[in-house]
XYZ file of C-alpha atoms in Angstrom:
179
model
C 41.055 -76.226 -95.456
C 40.104 -78.370 -92.140
C 40.070 -75.269 -90.877
C 37.606 -73.710 -92.154
C 35.772 -77.215 -92.519
C 35.547 -77.544 -87.982
C 34.230 -73.779 -87.911
C 31.764 -74.159 -90.415
C 29.986 -76.520 -87.730
C 27.044 -75.482 -85.674
C 24.222 -76.721 -84.517
C 20.594 -75.351 -84.535
C 21.545 -73.126 -82.011
C 24.374 -71.757 -84.473
C 26.895 -73.281 -81.536
C 29.872 -74.059 -83.566
C 32.591 -76.602 -82.153
C 34.749 -74.156 -79.945
C 31.466 -73.274 -77.906
C 30.719 -77.289 -76.826
C 34.125 -77.746 -75.799
C 34.264 -74.718 -74.100
C 31.033 -74.956 -72.436
C 31.727 -79.061 -71.803
C 35.541 -78.451 -70.229
C 36.603 -80.607 -73.574
C 39.704 -83.022 -73.015
C 42.818 -81.095 -73.591
C 43.942 -83.126 -76.288
C 40.338 -82.632 -77.540
C 41.138 -78.021 -77.214
C 44.884 -78.900 -78.657
C 43.047 -80.742 -81.703
C 40.846 -78.122 -81.963
C 44.143 -75.098 -81.855
C 45.688 -76.838 -84.498
C 43.027 -77.545 -87.294
C 41.271 -74.223 -86.630
C 42.973 -71.752 -84.971
C 42.018 -69.840 -81.181
C 38.007 -69.433 -81.166
C 37.935 -65.754 -80.650
C 40.834 -64.505 -83.224
C 39.571 -65.382 -86.040
C 36.138 -64.672 -85.567
C 37.084 -60.929 -85.653
C 36.424 -60.470 -82.211
C 39.438 -58.630 -80.666
C 37.957 -56.262 -77.318
C 33.675 -57.444 -76.850
C 33.085 -61.138 -75.619
C 30.066 -61.019 -78.810
C 29.788 -61.523 -82.140
C 28.284 -58.901 -84.914
C 25.439 -61.497 -84.873
C 25.351 -61.335 -80.741
C 26.598 -64.823 -80.815
C 28.642 -65.104 -77.097
C 32.895 -66.258 -77.652
C 32.949 -69.964 -77.061
C 35.648 -68.213 -74.419
C 32.956 -66.263 -72.818
C 31.929 -70.355 -71.971
C 34.758 -71.124 -70.705
C 33.779 -68.113 -68.267
C 30.565 -69.356 -67.810
C 30.648 -72.140 -66.911
C 34.184 -71.997 -64.489
C 36.324 -74.332 -67.352
C 39.526 -73.415 -66.607
C 41.518 -75.768 -68.724
C 40.758 -74.853 -72.239
C 40.598 -70.985 -71.876
C 44.275 -70.972 -70.389
C 45.222 -73.485 -73.937
C 43.408 -70.542 -76.227
C 44.665 -67.563 -74.309
C 48.525 -69.853 -73.985
C 48.023 -70.918 -77.942
C 46.958 -66.869 -78.814
C 49.814 -65.766 -76.586
C 52.272 -68.274 -78.347
C 50.826 -67.530 -82.029
C 52.125 -63.590 -81.258
C 47.745 -62.513 -80.945
C 47.181 -61.887 -76.825
C 44.263 -61.155 -76.102
C 43.959 -57.933 -75.356
C 43.497 -56.312 -71.694
C 40.368 -55.195 -72.276
C 39.222 -58.591 -73.714
C 40.056 -59.854 -70.542
C 38.098 -57.373 -68.642
C 34.803 -57.955 -70.659
C 35.576 -62.075 -69.368
C 36.123 -61.642 -65.926
C 33.229 -59.197 -65.710
C 31.367 -62.299 -66.488
C 32.335 -64.840 -63.516
C 30.617 -62.241 -61.583
C 27.197 -62.497 -63.145
C 27.547 -66.388 -63.840
C 24.479 -68.573 -61.679
C 27.066 -71.839 -62.064
C 29.263 -69.868 -58.946
C 26.125 -70.596 -56.721
C 25.818 -73.520 -58.564
C 28.203 -75.345 -57.905
C 28.226 -73.236 -53.814
C 24.888 -75.358 -52.508
C 22.557 -72.295 -53.153
C 19.984 -72.220 -56.444
C 19.866 -74.417 -59.343
C 21.462 -73.484 -61.901
C 20.086 -73.799 -66.081
C 23.133 -76.256 -66.994
C 21.857 -78.881 -64.341
C 18.150 -77.630 -64.459
C 17.644 -78.290 -68.100
C 21.305 -80.535 -69.362
C 21.260 -83.003 -65.619
C 22.766 -85.680 -68.557
C 26.524 -83.578 -69.091
C 27.141 -81.764 -64.805
C 29.294 -79.703 -64.214
C 33.334 -80.614 -65.098
C 34.765 -82.114 -62.400
C 37.471 -79.858 -62.824
C 35.606 -76.707 -62.874
C 36.949 -73.296 -61.078
C 36.676 -70.321 -60.617
C 39.573 -69.542 -58.764
C 41.751 -70.608 -61.121
C 39.498 -69.321 -64.305
C 40.706 -65.943 -62.631
C 44.358 -67.396 -62.340
C 44.882 -67.802 -65.723
C 43.365 -64.527 -66.301
C 45.480 -62.208 -65.214
C 48.734 -65.275 -66.349
C 47.753 -63.758 -69.709
C 46.836 -60.096 -69.222
C 44.522 -58.873 -66.670
C 44.744 -55.821 -65.122
C 42.428 -54.506 -63.787
C 39.557 -55.154 -62.081
C 35.957 -55.186 -63.721
C 32.897 -52.284 -63.402
C 31.091 -55.271 -62.094
C 33.739 -55.997 -59.199
C 33.319 -51.844 -57.902
C 29.381 -52.472 -56.906
C 30.143 -56.394 -55.736
C 32.390 -56.671 -52.995
C 30.484 -59.366 -50.991
C 31.270 -61.983 -54.340
C 33.250 -64.239 -52.399
C 35.924 -63.931 -56.215
C 36.199 -60.539 -55.959
C 39.126 -60.815 -52.975
C 40.616 -62.734 -54.211
C 40.291 -60.742 -57.789
C 42.431 -57.833 -55.765
C 45.167 -60.035 -54.785
C 45.913 -61.229 -57.994
C 46.167 -58.149 -59.310
C 47.959 -56.914 -56.626
C 50.160 -59.594 -56.443
C 50.284 -59.000 -60.131
C 51.482 -61.778 -62.971
C 54.220 -63.119 -61.869
C 53.039 -66.768 -59.378
C 49.979 -67.018 -62.097
C 52.246 -66.962 -65.069
C 54.728 -69.752 -64.258
C 51.241 -71.400 -63.313
C 49.655 -71.769 -66.187
C 52.278 -70.389 -68.907
C 53.537 -74.282 -69.578
């Protein structure tokens, strides 16, 4: 079947089509085509509460988090929820923790360049990149608590944003990102 073919496509670094779509913020039409032909990336890889598979490869959704690519993340989480297999709170918490670990946030804020800018300058960051929206999407789809890393990163600009989002609850975020 088509979904098996799509899932089996990997490059020399063992990255799948899903990894590339999430890393490079593929257009909605491509993400939707992948969802309909291959299903969500993490669900069929057996990942429930971890962002890594058995061989240590990061989840494609972790690539969304790392790059601040909120839109493919939203489409994947929406598809999973509509299919009756929403991401677990533990998985969402682990994804949220990745927001603090990425060098991309500092890079796009004018600090030290990240690995992508140093080694892949031909493919710049997405113009719709937003770590704030990435956190909003995670809250909209079930993030209920701050990751442990947020407790020790009080000076990080996104910590205050996440605390407010969690305090306000998912209501407004669900309306915004469930379309």
